[in-house]
Amino acid sequence: MARLMLVLGAVLVSCMATTSCGPASDGPGSGPVPPCSLLTVPEIRAAIDAAWSPGRQQVSEGDTDAIGCAFSSPKGFVILWSSAQDAEAGYRSSRAAPTQQPQQDLSGVGYEGYAYTSPGNVQEVHLLKGDAYVSVAVGAGAPPGTARHFGDLVVAGLP
């Protein structure tokens, strides 16, 4: 549990330092896409066989426009972040961050995206679709390509 908290803290610090979880739309009255609606426990379990907790929504202390959703299991974690302002600027800042290299381009029709795996084997996917910017982080030990698979599921659920 202490290791999970340490890794979750490192992901959040990375997220806030690069604004990779930074804001997602600037329209009046708009808000972030609810991240817990973008991925389900059965979808996660199909990729990583373990007993997963339901997604737990959280608000970022560093960016009050960001909403997170954390799933956890004895095998690791899956965290999604969605935010409410400056989606394109947040995505571009994350993509340009030297700590987020090397990247694999995941862009498709109607959206942009990239995947990155940290030296600690935390897989990340960052997606920009319209006014929505969502990132997905998958804890160490997940099979290669897991975050990319979750990114495909998430982008399909974005408006």
XYZ file of C-alpha atoms in Angstrom, residues 9-137:
129
model
C 2.080 10.623 -5.590
C 4.836 10.480 -8.220
C 2.264 10.286 -11.020
C 0.376 13.263 -9.592
C 3.584 15.300 -9.205
C 4.579 14.415 -12.789
C 1.112 15.323 -13.947
C 1.121 18.705 -12.245
C 4.754 19.507 -13.119
C 4.144 19.045 -16.827
C 0.517 20.168 -16.764
C -0.153 16.787 -18.320
C -3.381 16.635 -16.389
C -3.917 20.300 -17.006
C -7.075 21.938 -18.131
C -9.430 20.629 -20.816
C -11.907 23.196 -22.110
C -12.556 26.869 -21.843
C -16.175 27.206 -22.901
C -18.566 28.947 -20.540
C -20.221 26.511 -18.162
C -18.255 23.601 -19.544
C -16.586 21.117 -17.291
C -14.349 18.117 -17.536
C -15.585 14.853 -18.965
C -16.319 12.654 -15.911
C -13.316 10.298 -16.016
C -14.940 7.432 -14.087
C -17.433 7.103 -16.957
C -14.662 6.480 -19.508
C -13.321 3.137 -18.256
C -14.965 0.299 -16.338
C -13.721 -2.337 -13.911
C -14.594 -5.176 -16.363
C -12.542 -3.428 -19.100
C -9.589 -3.072 -16.737
C -9.941 -6.651 -15.459
C -9.953 -7.966 -19.044
C -6.492 -6.420 -19.541
C -5.058 -6.965 -16.050
C -6.482 -9.995 -14.253
C -6.955 -8.881 -10.647
C -9.638 -7.788 -8.194
C -10.131 -4.076 -8.956
C -11.824 -1.477 -6.779
C -14.519 0.633 -8.439
C -13.244 3.944 -9.791
C -13.036 6.602 -7.099
C -13.434 10.204 -8.251
C -11.020 12.780 -6.855
C -10.203 16.434 -7.397
C -6.637 17.598 -7.912
C -5.301 19.847 -5.170
C -2.989 21.580 -7.654
C -5.561 22.115 -10.423
C -9.118 22.450 -9.153
C -10.440 22.073 -12.709
C -8.982 18.562 -12.964
C -11.028 15.531 -11.981
C -9.367 12.189 -11.451
C -10.629 8.646 -11.230
C -8.500 6.046 -9.461
C -8.911 2.278 -9.737
C -6.685 0.076 -7.582
C -5.840 -3.576 -7.080
C -3.108 -5.623 -5.423
C -1.414 -5.629 -8.852
C -1.323 -1.842 -9.285
C -3.399 1.126 -10.318
C -5.133 2.843 -13.219
C -5.711 6.602 -12.966
C -7.571 8.825 -15.414
C -7.473 12.644 -15.340
C -9.835 14.962 -17.160
C -9.787 18.733 -16.924
C -11.882 21.760 -17.767
C -9.806 24.522 -19.348
C -7.260 25.057 -22.121
C -7.343 21.476 -23.388
C -5.044 22.082 -26.319
C -2.483 24.057 -24.280
C -2.399 21.363 -21.582
C -1.951 18.601 -24.148
C 0.796 20.480 -26.044
C 2.639 21.268 -22.800
C 2.570 17.615 -21.815
C 3.644 16.456 -25.263
C 6.585 18.898 -25.254
C 7.828 17.937 -21.774
C 11.340 16.481 -21.957
C 10.439 14.045 -19.170
C 7.731 12.522 -21.402
C 10.151 11.081 -23.986
C 10.287 8.920 -26.048
C 6.686 8.967 -27.208
C 4.594 6.794 -29.463
C 2.093 8.740 -31.564
C -1.482 7.528 -31.138
C -3.299 10.199 -33.137
C -6.314 9.095 -35.135
C -9.299 10.545 -36.965
C -10.691 13.414 -34.880
C -8.186 13.233 -32.024
C -4.522 13.515 -31.088
C -2.694 11.306 -28.660
C 0.592 9.828 -27.539
C 1.831 7.088 -25.238
C 4.849 7.177 -22.964
C 6.338 4.619 -20.557
C 8.392 5.970 -17.654
C 11.705 4.474 -16.551
C 9.723 3.006 -13.615
C 7.446 1.199 -16.112
C 4.375 3.394 -15.532
C 2.512 3.555 -18.853
C 0.795 6.821 -19.795
C -1.541 7.849 -22.597
C -2.512 11.476 -23.275
C -5.500 12.235 -25.513
C -6.936 15.443 -26.969
C -10.328 15.227 -28.653
C -12.245 18.448 -29.228
C -12.398 20.271 -25.904
C -11.485 17.178 -23.896
C -7.998 16.403 -22.620
C -7.711 13.098 -20.768
C -4.662 11.247 -19.500
C -4.460 7.631 -18.370
C -1.679 6.209 -16.165
